[in-house]
Coordinates of C-alpha atoms in Angstrom, one line a residue:
Chain E
M386 CA 14.6 -57.8 -58.4
A387 CA 18.3 -57.8 -57.8
G388 CA 19.2 -55.3 -55.1
T389 CA 15.7 -54.0 -54.2
F390 CA 14.4 -54.7 -50.7
I391 CA 11.1 -53.9 -49.2
T392 CA 9.4 -54.0 -45.9
L393 CA 6.7 -56.6 -45.2
Q394 CA 3.3 -55.2 -44.7
G395 CA 2.5 -57.3 -41.7
R396 CA -1.2 -56.8 -41.8
S397 CA -2.2 -60.4 -41.9
R398 CA -3.9 -62.2 -39.1
G399 CA -1.0 -64.8 -38.8
Y400 CA 1.5 -62.0 -38.4
R401 CA -0.5 -60.3 -35.7
N402 CA -1.1 -63.6 -33.9
A403 CA 2.6 -64.5 -34.0
L404 CA 3.4 -61.1 -32.5
I405 CA 0.9 -61.6 -29.7
V406 CA 2.1 -65.1 -28.9
L407 CA 5.8 -64.2 -28.9
G408 CA 5.1 -61.0 -26.9
A409 CA 3.2 -63.0 -24.3
L410 CA 6.1 -65.6 -24.0
A411 CA 8.6 -62.8 -23.7
L412 CA 6.6 -61.2 -21.0
T413 CA 6.4 -64.5 -19.1
G414 CA 10.2 -64.7 -19.5
L415 CA 10.5 -61.2 -18.0
I416 CA 8.3 -62.3 -15.0
C417 CA 10.6 -65.3 -14.5
F418 CA 13.6 -63.1 -14.6
I419 CA 12.1 -60.9 -11.9
I420 CA 11.5 -64.1 -9.8
S421 CA 15.0 -65.2 -10.3
Y422 CA 16.3 -61.7 -9.4
V423 CA 14.3 -61.5 -6.2
A424 CA 14.6 -65.1 -5.0
G425 CA 18.2 -65.6 -6.1
H426 CA 19.7 -68.3 -8.4
Q427 CA 18.3 -71.1 -6.3
T428 CA 15.4 -70.9 -8.8
F429 CA 17.9 -72.1 -11.4
G430 CA 19.3 -75.6 -11.8
S431 CA 22.9 -74.5 -11.3
S432 CA 25.0 -75.1 -8.3
N433 CA 28.5 -74.7 -7.0
T434 CA 29.6 -77.7 -9.1
V435 CA 27.7 -76.7 -12.3
P436 CA 27.8 -73.0 -11.9
W437 CA 26.5 -72.1 -15.3
G438 CA 23.1 -73.2 -16.6
M439 CA 20.7 -72.5 -19.4
P440 CA 21.4 -68.8 -19.8
I441 CA 25.0 -69.4 -20.6
V442 CA 24.2 -72.3 -22.9
L443 CA 21.8 -70.0 -24.6
A444 CA 24.3 -67.1 -24.7
I445 CA 27.1 -69.0 -26.4
Y446 CA 24.6 -70.7 -28.7
L447 CA 23.2 -67.3 -29.8
I448 CA 26.6 -65.8 -30.2
G449 CA 27.5 -68.7 -32.5
L450 CA 24.4 -68.2 -34.5
S451 CA 25.1 -64.5 -34.7
A452 CA 28.7 -64.8 -35.7
G453 CA 27.9 -67.5 -38.3
S454 CA 25.1 -65.4 -39.8
L455 CA 27.3 -62.3 -40.0
I456 CA 30.2 -64.1 -41.7
L457 CA 27.8 -65.4 -44.3
S458 CA 26.5 -62.0 -45.2
S459 CA 30.1 -61.0 -46.0
L460 CA 29.9 -63.5 -48.9
T461 CA 27.8 -61.0 -50.7
Y462 CA 29.1 -57.7 -49.5
V463 CA 32.8 -58.6 -49.4
F464 CA 33.3 -61.4 -51.9
G465 CA 30.5 -60.2 -54.3
R466 CA 28.6 -63.5 -54.5
E467 CA 25.4 -62.1 -56.0
E468 CA 23.4 -65.3 -55.5
Y469 CA 23.2 -64.7 -51.8
R470 CA 22.2 -61.0 -52.1
P471 CA 18.5 -61.6 -51.5
I472 CA 19.2 -62.9 -48.0
A473 CA 22.3 -60.8 -47.1
R474 CA 20.3 -58.1 -45.3
M475 CA 18.4 -60.6 -43.3
A476 CA 21.6 -62.3 -42.3
V477 CA 23.1 -59.0 -40.9
F478 CA 19.8 -58.1 -39.2
L479 CA 19.6 -61.7 -37.7
A480 CA 23.2 -61.3 -36.5
I481 CA 22.3 -58.1 -34.6
V482 CA 19.2 -59.6 -33.1
L483 CA 21.0 -62.7 -31.9
I484 CA 24.0 -60.9 -30.3
F485 CA 21.5 -58.8 -28.5
G486 CA 19.9 -62.0 -27.2
A487 CA 23.2 -63.3 -26.2
M488 CA 24.0 -60.2 -24.2
I489 CA 20.6 -60.4 -22.5
S490 CA 21.3 -64.1 -21.6
I491 CA 24.6 -63.2 -20.0
L492 CA 23.0 -60.4 -18.1
I493 CA 20.4 -62.8 -16.8
D494 CA 23.1 -65.2 -15.6
L495 CA 24.8 -62.6 -13.5
G496 CA 24.0 -62.9 -9.9
R497 CA 23.9 -59.1 -9.6
P498 CA 22.6 -58.0 -13.1
E499 CA 22.4 -54.4 -11.9
K500 CA 26.2 -54.3 -11.8
F501 CA 26.6 -55.4 -15.5
W502 CA 28.1 -52.0 -16.3
R503 CA 31.2 -53.1 -14.6
L504 CA 31.8 -55.5 -17.5
F505 CA 32.2 -52.4 -19.8
M506 CA 34.6 -50.3 -17.7
F507 CA 37.4 -51.4 -19.9
F508 CA 40.9 -50.9 -18.5
Y509 CA 39.6 -48.8 -15.7
M510 CA 37.6 -51.0 -13.4
N511 CA 38.1 -54.2 -15.3
N512 CA 40.7 -56.9 -14.9
M513 CA 41.8 -57.2 -18.5
T514 CA 43.4 -60.6 -18.0
S515 CA 39.8 -62.0 -17.7
M516 CA 38.4 -63.6 -20.8
F517 CA 35.0 -62.1 -19.7
A518 CA 36.4 -58.6 -19.8
I519 CA 38.1 -59.2 -23.2
N520 CA 34.9 -60.6 -24.5
G521 CA 33.1 -57.5 -23.1
I522 CA 35.1 -55.5 -25.7
L523 CA 34.5 -58.1 -28.4
Y524 CA 30.7 -58.4 -27.9
G525 CA 30.2 -54.7 -27.4
G526 CA 32.3 -53.8 -30.4
Y527 CA 30.6 -56.4 -32.5
F528 CA 27.2 -55.1 -31.7
V529 CA 28.2 -51.5 -32.7
I530 CA 30.0 -52.7 -35.8
S531 CA 27.1 -54.8 -36.9
L532 CA 24.7 -51.8 -36.5
V533 CA 27.0 -49.6 -38.5
Y534 CA 27.3 -52.3 -41.1
L535 CA 23.6 -52.6 -41.5
G536 CA 23.2 -48.8 -41.6
I537 CA 25.8 -48.6 -44.5
I538 CA 24.0 -51.4 -46.3
F539 CA 20.7 -49.6 -46.0
A540 CA 22.4 -46.4 -47.3
G541 CA 23.5 -48.5 -50.3
K542 CA 27.1 -47.6 -50.2
A543 CA 28.8 -50.6 -51.8
G544 CA 32.4 -49.6 -51.2
A545 CA 31.9 -48.7 -47.6
A546 CA 29.8 -51.9 -47.1
K547 CA 32.7 -53.9 -48.4
I548 CA 35.2 -52.4 -45.9
T549 CA 32.8 -52.6 -42.9
G550 CA 31.9 -56.1 -44.1
I551 CA 35.5 -57.2 -43.8
V552 CA 35.9 -55.6 -40.4
A553 CA 32.6 -57.1 -39.2
A554 CA 33.3 -60.6 -40.4
G555 CA 36.8 -60.5 -38.9
W556 CA 35.4 -59.2 -35.6
A557 CA 32.8 -62.0 -35.7
V558 CA 35.5 -64.6 -36.0
L559 CA 37.2 -63.0 -32.9
V560 CA 34.0 -62.9 -31.0
H561 CA 33.4 -66.6 -31.3
M562 CA 37.0 -67.6 -30.8
G563 CA 36.9 -65.4 -27.6
T564 CA 33.8 -67.2 -26.5
G565 CA 35.6 -70.5 -27.0
A566 CA 38.5 -69.2 -25.0
I567 CA 36.3 -68.6 -22.0
F568 CA 36.0 -72.4 -21.7
G569 CA 39.2 -73.5 -23.4
F570 CA 41.6 -71.5 -21.1
I571 CA 40.2 -72.9 -17.8
A572 CA 42.8 -75.5 -16.7
A573 CA 40.8 -76.5 -13.6
R574 CA 38.0 -78.0 -15.7
E575 CA 39.5 -81.0 -17.5
A576 CA 36.6 -81.4 -19.9
W577 CA 36.9 -77.8 -21.1
F578 CA 40.7 -77.3 -21.2
S579 CA 41.7 -77.5 -24.8
A580 CA 43.5 -75.3 -27.3
L581 CA 41.1 -76.5 -29.9
R582 CA 38.1 -75.0 -28.1
P583 CA 38.2 -71.6 -29.9
L584 CA 38.4 -73.2 -33.3
E585 CA 35.7 -75.7 -32.4
F586 CA 33.5 -72.8 -31.4
L587 CA 34.1 -71.0 -34.6
A588 CA 33.3 -74.1 -36.6
A589 CA 30.1 -74.7 -34.6
A590 CA 29.2 -71.0 -35.1
L591 CA 29.5 -71.3 -38.9
T592 CA 27.6 -74.6 -38.9
S593 CA 24.7 -73.4 -36.8
G594 CA 24.8 -69.9 -38.4
V595 CA 24.2 -71.3 -41.9
A596 CA 21.7 -73.8 -40.6
L597 CA 19.6 -71.1 -38.9
L598 CA 19.9 -68.8 -41.9
I599 CA 18.5 -71.6 -44.1
V600 CA 15.6 -72.2 -41.7
A601 CA 14.9 -68.5 -41.2
V602 CA 15.1 -67.6 -44.9
V603 CA 12.8 -70.5 -46.0
A604 CA 10.3 -69.8 -43.2
T605 CA 10.2 -66.0 -44.0
F606 CA 10.0 -66.5 -47.8
T607 CA 7.3 -69.3 -47.6
L608 CA 5.2 -67.4 -45.1
S609 CA 5.4 -64.2 -47.0
K610 CA 4.5 -66.1 -50.2
R611 CA 7.8 -65.4 -51.9
E612 CA 9.5 -67.8 -54.2
V613 CA 12.2 -69.8 -52.5
K614 CA 15.1 -70.2 -54.8
G615 CA 16.0 -73.9 -54.7
E616 CA 19.4 -73.2 -56.2
M617 CA 20.4 -70.7 -53.5
I618 CA 19.2 -73.0 -50.7
A619 CA 21.1 -76.0 -52.3
S620 CA 24.3 -73.9 -52.4
L621 CA 23.8 -73.0 -48.8
G622 CA 23.3 -76.7 -48.1
R623 CA 26.7 -77.5 -49.7
L624 CA 28.2 -74.8 -47.5
L625 CA 26.5 -76.4 -44.5
T626 CA 27.9 -79.9 -45.4
M627 CA 31.4 -78.5 -45.5
F628 CA 31.1 -76.8 -42.1
I629 CA 29.7 -79.9 -40.5
F630 CA 32.7 -81.8 -41.7
I631 CA 35.1 -79.2 -40.3
L632 CA 33.3 -79.3 -37.0
L633 CA 33.3 -83.1 -36.9
V634 CA 37.1 -83.2 -37.6
L635 CA 37.7 -80.7 -34.8
V636 CA 35.5 -82.6 -32.3
I637 CA 37.2 -85.9 -33.2
F638 CA 40.7 -84.5 -32.8
D639 CA 39.7 -82.9 -29.5
K640 CA 38.3 -86.1 -28.1
L641 CA 41.2 -88.2 -29.5
T642 CA 43.9 -85.9 -27.9
H643 CA 42.2 -86.3 -24.5
L644 CA 41.7 -90.0 -25.0
Y645 CA 45.2 -90.7 -26.1
A646 CA 46.9 -89.3 -23.1
P647 CA 46.9 -91.5 -20.0
G648 CA 45.0 -88.9 -18.0
R649 CA 41.8 -89.8 -20.0
D650 CA 39.3 -90.0 -17.1
A651 CA 37.6 -86.7 -18.0
A652 CA 37.4 -87.7 -21.7
L653 CA 35.9 -91.1 -20.8
Y654 CA 33.4 -89.4 -18.5
M655 CA 32.4 -87.1 -21.3
L656 CA 32.0 -90.0 -23.8
T657 CA 30.5 -92.7 -21.6
G658 CA 29.4 -90.9 -18.4
P659 CA 25.8 -90.2 -17.3
G660 CA 25.6 -87.1 -19.5
A661 CA 27.1 -88.7 -22.6
W662 CA 23.8 -89.4 -24.2
V663 CA 23.5 -85.7 -25.0
F664 CA 26.7 -86.0 -27.0
W665 CA 25.7 -89.2 -28.9
V666 CA 22.0 -88.5 -29.5
F667 CA 22.1 -84.7 -30.1
Q668 CA 25.6 -83.5 -30.9
I669 CA 26.5 -86.5 -33.1
G670 CA 23.0 -87.8 -34.0
L671 CA 21.1 -84.6 -34.8
G672 CA 24.1 -82.4 -35.3
V673 CA 26.2 -84.6 -37.7
V674 CA 24.6 -87.9 -38.8
V675 CA 21.1 -86.9 -39.7
P676 CA 22.1 -83.7 -41.6
L677 CA 24.9 -85.5 -43.4
V678 CA 22.7 -88.3 -44.5
I679 CA 20.2 -85.8 -45.9
L680 CA 22.8 -83.5 -47.4
L681 CA 24.8 -86.4 -49.1
H682 CA 21.7 -88.2 -50.3
P683 CA 21.6 -87.8 -54.1
G684 CA 17.8 -87.0 -54.1
L685 CA 17.2 -85.2 -50.9
R686 CA 20.2 -82.8 -51.2
K687 CA 18.5 -81.1 -54.1
T688 CA 15.1 -80.5 -52.4
V689 CA 14.4 -77.4 -50.3
R690 CA 12.4 -79.6 -47.9
G691 CA 15.3 -81.9 -47.3
I692 CA 17.8 -79.2 -46.8
V693 CA 15.6 -77.3 -44.4
A694 CA 15.1 -80.6 -42.4
A695 CA 18.9 -81.0 -42.3
A696 CA 19.4 -77.4 -41.2
A697 CA 16.7 -77.6 -38.5
S698 CA 18.4 -80.8 -37.2
V699 CA 21.8 -78.9 -37.1
V700 CA 20.2 -76.0 -35.2
V701 CA 18.9 -78.4 -32.5
G702 CA 22.1 -80.5 -32.5
V703 CA 24.4 -77.5 -32.0
F704 CA 22.2 -76.2 -29.2
F705 CA 22.8 -79.5 -27.4
E706 CA 26.4 -79.4 -28.2
R707 CA 26.5 -76.2 -26.1
Y708 CA 24.4 -77.8 -23.4
Y709 CA 26.8 -80.8 -23.3
L710 CA 29.9 -78.6 -23.0
V711 CA 28.6 -76.1 -20.4
I712 CA 26.6 -78.5 -18.2
T713 CA 28.0 -82.0 -18.6
G714 CA 31.6 -80.6 -18.9
A715 CA 31.3 -78.7 -15.6
A716 CA 29.6 -81.7 -13.9
Y717 CA 32.8 -83.7 -14.1
P718 CA 34.1 -83.8 -10.5
Q719 CA 37.4 -82.1 -9.7
A720 CA 40.2 -84.3 -8.3
Y721 CA 41.2 -82.1 -5.3
A722 CA 43.4 -84.9 -4.0
P723 CA 44.6 -88.2 -5.4
G724 CA 42.2 -91.0 -4.6
K725 CA 38.4 -91.3 -4.4
I726 CA 36.8 -88.3 -2.7
E727 CA 33.9 -89.6 -0.7
G728 CA 30.4 -88.0 -0.4
V729 CA 29.1 -84.8 -1.7
W730 CA 32.5 -83.2 -2.3
G731 CA 33.6 -85.8 -4.8
A732 CA 30.2 -86.5 -6.5
A733 CA 29.7 -85.5 -10.1
G734 CA 27.6 -82.3 -10.4
S735 CA 23.9 -82.6 -11.1
F736 CA 21.8 -80.2 -13.0
A737 CA 18.0 -80.2 -12.9
L738 CA 16.3 -77.8 -15.3
T739 CA 13.9 -75.7 -13.3
P740 CA 10.6 -74.2 -14.7
V741 CA 11.8 -70.7 -14.1
E742 CA 15.0 -71.3 -16.1
L743 CA 13.1 -73.0 -18.9
I744 CA 10.5 -70.3 -19.3
L745 CA 13.2 -67.7 -19.0
S746 CA 15.1 -69.3 -21.9
I747 CA 11.9 -69.6 -24.0
G748 CA 11.2 -66.0 -23.2
I749 CA 14.5 -64.9 -24.5
L750 CA 14.0 -66.8 -27.8
A751 CA 10.5 -65.4 -28.1
L752 CA 11.8 -61.9 -27.6
L753 CA 14.3 -62.4 -30.4
G754 CA 11.6 -63.8 -32.7
L755 CA 9.5 -60.7 -31.9
I756 CA 12.3 -58.3 -32.7
Y757 CA 13.0 -60.2 -36.0
L758 CA 9.3 -60.1 -37.0
L759 CA 9.1 -56.4 -36.2
G760 CA 12.3 -55.8 -38.1
L761 CA 10.8 -57.4 -41.2
K762 CA 7.9 -55.0 -40.9
Y763 CA 9.8 -51.8 -40.3
L764 CA 13.1 -52.3 -42.1
Q765 CA 13.7 -53.1 -45.7
L766 CA 15.1 -56.6 -45.2
A767 CA 13.2 -58.9 -47.4
P768 CA 13.8 -58.9 -51.2
A769 CA 11.1 -57.5 -53.4
Q770 CA 8.9 -59.9 -55.3
E771 CA 9.0 -59.9 -59.1
S772 CA 5.2 -60.5 -59.3
G773 CA 4.5 -57.5 -57.1
N774 CA 2.6 -59.7 -54.7
T775 CA 3.7 -58.1 -51.4
E776 CA 0.7 -59.2 -49.3
T777 CA 2.3 -60.9 -46.4
K778 CA 1.3 -63.7 -44.2
P779 CA 4.2 -64.6 -42.0
Chain U
M1104 CA 55.7 -57.9 4.4
A1105 CA 54.5 -61.2 5.8
R1106 CA 53.5 -64.0 3.6
W1107 CA 50.6 -65.7 5.4
G1108 CA 50.2 -69.4 5.0
M1109 CA 48.8 -72.4 6.7
V1110 CA 50.3 -75.8 7.5
I1111 CA 47.9 -78.6 8.2
D1112 CA 49.1 -81.8 9.8
L1113 CA 47.1 -84.7 8.2
D1114 CA 48.4 -87.0 10.9
K1115 CA 46.6 -85.1 13.6
C1116 CA 43.4 -84.3 11.8
T1117 CA 40.5 -86.4 13.0
G1118 CA 37.9 -85.1 10.7
C1119 CA 35.8 -83.6 13.5
Q1120 CA 34.7 -80.7 11.4
S1121 CA 35.4 -78.2 14.2
C1122 CA 37.2 -76.0 11.7
S1123 CA 34.2 -75.9 9.3
V1124 CA 31.8 -75.0 12.2
A1125 CA 34.1 -72.4 13.7
C1126 CA 34.5 -70.8 10.2
K1127 CA 30.7 -70.7 9.7
A1128 CA 30.3 -69.1 13.2
E1129 CA 33.2 -66.6 12.8
N1130 CA 32.3 -65.4 9.4
N1131 CA 28.5 -65.8 9.5
V1132 CA 28.7 -68.1 6.5
P1133 CA 25.1 -68.9 5.6
S1134 CA 23.8 -72.4 6.5
G1135 CA 21.5 -74.5 4.4
S1136 CA 19.3 -77.6 4.5
P1137 CA 20.8 -81.1 3.9
E1138 CA 19.0 -81.2 0.5
E1139 CA 20.6 -77.9 -0.4
H1140 CA 24.0 -79.2 0.6
V1141 CA 23.6 -82.3 -1.6
R1142 CA 22.7 -80.0 -4.5
R1143 CA 25.8 -78.0 -3.6
L1144 CA 24.0 -74.8 -3.0
T1145 CA 25.3 -74.0 0.5
P1146 CA 28.3 -71.7 0.9
F1147 CA 31.3 -73.3 2.6
W1148 CA 34.5 -71.3 3.3
Q1149 CA 36.1 -74.4 4.8
K1150 CA 35.3 -78.0 4.1
V1151 CA 36.8 -81.3 5.1
I1152 CA 37.0 -83.9 2.4
A1153 CA 37.5 -87.7 3.0
V1154 CA 39.7 -89.3 0.3
S1155 CA 39.8 -93.1 0.3
S1156 CA 42.3 -95.2 -1.6
G1157 CA 42.6 -98.9 -2.0
E1158 CA 40.0 -101.7 -1.9
Y1159 CA 38.3 -103.1 1.2
P1160 CA 39.8 -104.4 3.5
S1161 CA 43.0 -102.6 2.8
V1162 CA 41.6 -99.1 2.6
S1163 CA 43.2 -95.9 3.8
I1164 CA 41.3 -92.7 4.4
D1165 CA 42.8 -89.2 4.3
L1166 CA 40.9 -86.5 5.9
I1167 CA 41.8 -83.2 4.3
P1168 CA 40.6 -79.9 5.6
M1169 CA 40.3 -77.5 2.6
P1170 CA 40.2 -73.7 3.2
C1171 CA 40.9 -71.4 0.3
M1172 CA 44.5 -72.2 -0.8
H1173 CA 45.3 -68.4 -1.2
C1174 CA 47.3 -69.3 -4.3
D1175 CA 50.3 -67.1 -5.2
D1176 CA 49.1 -67.4 -8.9
A1177 CA 45.4 -67.6 -8.3
P1178 CA 43.2 -68.5 -11.3
C1179 CA 40.3 -66.7 -9.7
V1180 CA 42.2 -63.4 -9.7
T1181 CA 43.1 -63.9 -13.3
V1182 CA 39.5 -64.6 -14.5
C1183 CA 37.6 -62.1 -12.4
P1184 CA 36.4 -59.5 -14.8
A1185 CA 35.4 -56.9 -12.2
Q1186 CA 38.5 -56.8 -10.0
A1187 CA 36.3 -58.2 -7.2
T1188 CA 38.9 -60.8 -6.4
Y1189 CA 42.4 -59.5 -5.8
K1190 CA 45.5 -60.5 -3.9
R1191 CA 46.6 -58.4 -1.0
E1192 CA 50.3 -57.5 -0.5
D1193 CA 50.5 -60.2 2.3
G1194 CA 49.3 -62.8 -0.2
I1195 CA 45.7 -63.2 1.0
V1196 CA 43.2 -63.5 -1.8
I1197 CA 40.3 -61.3 -1.0
Q1198 CA 36.8 -61.2 -2.4
N1199 CA 35.1 -57.8 -2.6
F1200 CA 31.4 -58.3 -2.5
R1201 CA 30.6 -54.8 -3.5
R1202 CA 32.4 -55.2 -6.8
C1203 CA 31.3 -58.8 -7.5
I1204 CA 28.8 -59.0 -10.4
G1205 CA 28.1 -62.7 -9.8
C1206 CA 29.3 -64.1 -13.1
K1207 CA 30.6 -67.3 -11.4
Y1208 CA 33.7 -67.4 -13.6
C1209 CA 35.9 -67.7 -10.5
I1210 CA 33.9 -70.8 -9.3
V1211 CA 34.5 -72.3 -12.7
A1212 CA 38.2 -71.5 -12.6
C1213 CA 39.1 -72.5 -9.0
P1214 CA 40.8 -75.9 -9.0
Y1215 CA 40.0 -76.4 -5.3
G1216 CA 36.2 -75.7 -5.2
A1217 CA 37.0 -73.1 -2.6
R1218 CA 34.4 -70.6 -3.8
S1219 CA 30.7 -70.5 -3.2
F1220 CA 27.9 -68.6 -4.7
N1221 CA 25.0 -67.1 -2.7
Y1222 CA 22.1 -68.9 -4.2
K1223 CA 19.5 -67.4 -1.9
E1224 CA 19.0 -64.4 0.4
P1225 CA 21.0 -65.4 3.5
E1226 CA 19.3 -65.4 6.8
D1227 CA 22.5 -64.4 8.7
E1228 CA 23.0 -61.1 6.9
P1229 CA 25.9 -59.3 8.7
Y1230 CA 29.2 -60.4 7.5
N1231 CA 30.9 -59.8 10.8
R1232 CA 30.4 -59.6 14.5
P1233 CA 29.8 -56.3 16.1
D1234 CA 32.9 -56.5 18.2
L1235 CA 35.1 -56.3 15.1
P1236 CA 35.9 -53.0 13.4
P1237 CA 33.0 -52.2 11.1
E1238 CA 35.0 -50.3 8.4
R1239 CA 38.4 -50.3 6.9
A1240 CA 39.1 -47.2 4.9
D1241 CA 42.2 -48.4 3.1
R1242 CA 40.6 -51.3 1.2
G1243 CA 37.2 -49.7 0.7
V1244 CA 34.3 -50.4 2.9
W1245 CA 34.7 -53.7 4.6
P1246 CA 33.1 -55.8 6.0
F1247 CA 30.2 -55.5 3.6
P1248 CA 27.4 -54.5 5.9
H1249 CA 24.8 -56.9 4.6
R1250 CA 25.0 -60.1 2.6
V1251 CA 23.0 -60.3 -0.6
H1252 CA 22.4 -63.2 -2.8
G1253 CA 24.1 -63.3 -6.2
V1254 CA 27.7 -62.8 -5.2
V1255 CA 30.5 -65.2 -4.7
E1256 CA 32.3 -65.6 -1.3
K1257 CA 35.2 -67.5 0.0
C1258 CA 37.7 -67.9 2.9
T1259 CA 39.7 -64.8 3.8
F1260 CA 42.2 -66.5 6.2
C1261 CA 40.3 -64.4 8.8
F1262 CA 42.2 -61.4 7.7
H1263 CA 40.2 -59.2 10.1
R1264 CA 41.8 -61.0 13.0
I1265 CA 45.3 -60.7 11.4
D1266 CA 44.9 -57.0 10.7
A1267 CA 43.5 -56.3 14.2
A1268 CA 46.4 -58.3 15.8
I1269 CA 49.0 -56.4 13.9
E1270 CA 47.5 -53.1 15.0
E1271 CA 47.5 -54.3 18.6
G1272 CA 51.0 -55.6 18.3
K1273 CA 50.1 -59.3 18.9
V1274 CA 52.0 -62.1 17.3
V1275 CA 50.0 -63.7 14.5
G1276 CA 50.3 -67.4 14.5
E1277 CA 50.8 -67.7 18.2
E1278 CA 48.5 -65.3 20.0
V1279 CA 46.1 -64.8 17.2
L1280 CA 44.9 -67.5 14.8
P1281 CA 42.2 -67.8 12.1
A1282 CA 39.0 -69.3 13.5
C1283 CA 39.6 -72.7 12.0
A1284 CA 43.1 -73.0 13.5
E1285 CA 41.9 -71.7 16.8
A1286 CA 39.1 -74.2 17.0
C1287 CA 41.0 -77.3 16.0
P1288 CA 41.1 -79.6 19.1
A1289 CA 44.0 -81.6 17.7
R1290 CA 46.0 -78.5 16.9
A1291 CA 46.4 -79.9 13.4
I1292 CA 46.2 -76.4 11.7
A1293 CA 49.1 -74.1 12.1
F1294 CA 49.1 -70.5 10.8
G1295 CA 51.9 -68.1 10.3
D1296 CA 54.4 -66.3 8.2
L1297 CA 55.8 -68.5 5.5
G1298 CA 58.4 -65.9 4.6
D1299 CA 59.9 -65.9 8.1
P1300 CA 62.3 -68.9 8.6
A1301 CA 61.9 -68.7 12.4
S1302 CA 58.1 -68.9 12.4
H1303 CA 56.3 -72.0 13.7
V1304 CA 54.9 -72.9 10.2
S1305 CA 58.4 -72.7 8.6
Q1306 CA 59.8 -75.0 11.2
L1307 CA 56.9 -77.4 10.8
L1308 CA 57.5 -77.4 7.0
A1309 CA 61.2 -78.2 7.5
S1310 CA 60.5 -80.9 10.0
R1311 CA 58.3 -83.2 7.9
Q1312 CA 57.5 -84.0 4.3
A1313 CA 54.9 -81.6 3.0
T1314 CA 52.8 -81.4 0.0
R1315 CA 50.2 -79.1 -1.6
L1316 CA 47.0 -80.0 -3.4
R1317 CA 47.0 -80.1 -7.2
E1318 CA 50.5 -78.7 -7.5
E1319 CA 50.4 -79.7 -11.2
M1320 CA 48.0 -76.7 -11.7
G1321 CA 50.9 -74.4 -11.1
T1322 CA 48.9 -72.2 -8.7
S1323 CA 51.4 -72.3 -5.8
P1324 CA 49.0 -72.6 -3.0
K1325 CA 49.9 -71.3 0.4
V1326 CA 48.2 -74.1 2.3
Y1327 CA 50.7 -77.0 3.0
Y1328 CA 49.8 -80.5 4.2
L1329 CA 52.2 -82.5 6.3
L1330 CA 51.8 -86.1 5.2
K1331 CA 50.9 -89.0 7.5

């Protein structure tokens, strides 16, 4: 089976139903986007204190998943780790789908989405000191490089795949560190301002990327009645454990640095303020404690079920890590003047998730699921089955 | 080239909000309901914050009018990806609504909360009054004929008044002032050329101890406050 890939037939009832449900959700999302475009961003929960809402949370989350997924594929095509070959094509395809979703999310967050092309007028109409403009180069280039990379893999050119793999993985590292820099370089927001932010984003990208890949691979293989290789999943689980530890160390050092200095109000707000439960319950609980307990448990760490549960927990945990950074981090009030600023101008920002924003976010995820399922049907992504049983039921 | 700046005397300010109202009237800044204001959805080019320090009964309150600080090293100019925000030669930081894509990065980056996003379609659409020049060819089309939602806006130091005054040969800072300075009943807001040592603002700055907000940010604001 090594090295042969086939398309899924996609004739089963479950596959068709999944397409219909995802398509309907994506369509509802589109309707909500039109509502938000016509009525303005008052339909979102964001405000002048918390300017970025769910679309940006989703965007940086999807970029992270994408970058992590792409870096993993390089294990096979660059470092020649044969045990990951069955899932390498899926990893690259997933990376392309996810970066596409991230770009759509950013587009939706723009107040004037019809002017998005201004982000891509590099050096001509762009201000190249802006991290957004630099990231425009990074994201756009990443999308193109990933497409080329997938094309070369499909063409079966091992040497070229290795070179593009190196370029693509390096570019993916840049993409995510650039995304971290959007937040880390902003001195005005104390909760964001940190030199560690790009590295933290990279670690989070790898963590969530591996986790999503585990979930996606096991789901695809199980639903298409393929044999899930426990050994491969267990080795991905070990990789996941390592990334969780790296992420945890970076988070701890970031928090400690800001707690140690006397100007620790912002750090205290982030750890004990009204939005801190997101950090403790989701980022630490679901993102670190639950998966680590499962992955270090002598029995559970060897079962596919346990590893998938840990991975799913990480996927959710890292999503809320993004939410915590973008929304709770921005809500910390700015000290315009020394003293206590009274009234509205000194109050911490509030964020109420609106239905439009929620349906829009679900719509984006549904669209990505839809593209992924269609990709499985029309591209040779999934590894061929030894038994020849290619009847699918995803 | 002049270097326009503002000097606000905190000893004279009574917190009457005349400056905020005058700014809204002059620049047609959209208004909003109280609920929208609490949610911070309403655009404000000029706001007055009340800062208290100490515990009751020994409390002191500072009333601080906050227009855009027109920083020499403005973070919003650095982060704007579309060149929608830029600094003019006379130091005024300008927002071009035609270029703005509405990414809100400048709102995030501004240490003074001086920028507002248009969260809904404004009722008062024209940016300017009909008695003012409708177009300026050297800086592109300005004022923007109609407001739209989805772009960021901010204080301009009433640059249309300054430019018109210079054309007419009037003295900016004495005969012509930005709307907030003109409306201030206590004459707490002075406006003029910071680069000219003979100007009223320079003399005010030399006369009293002055400070700027959040100087530790290194943005070099051009709005000075004379301390109480």
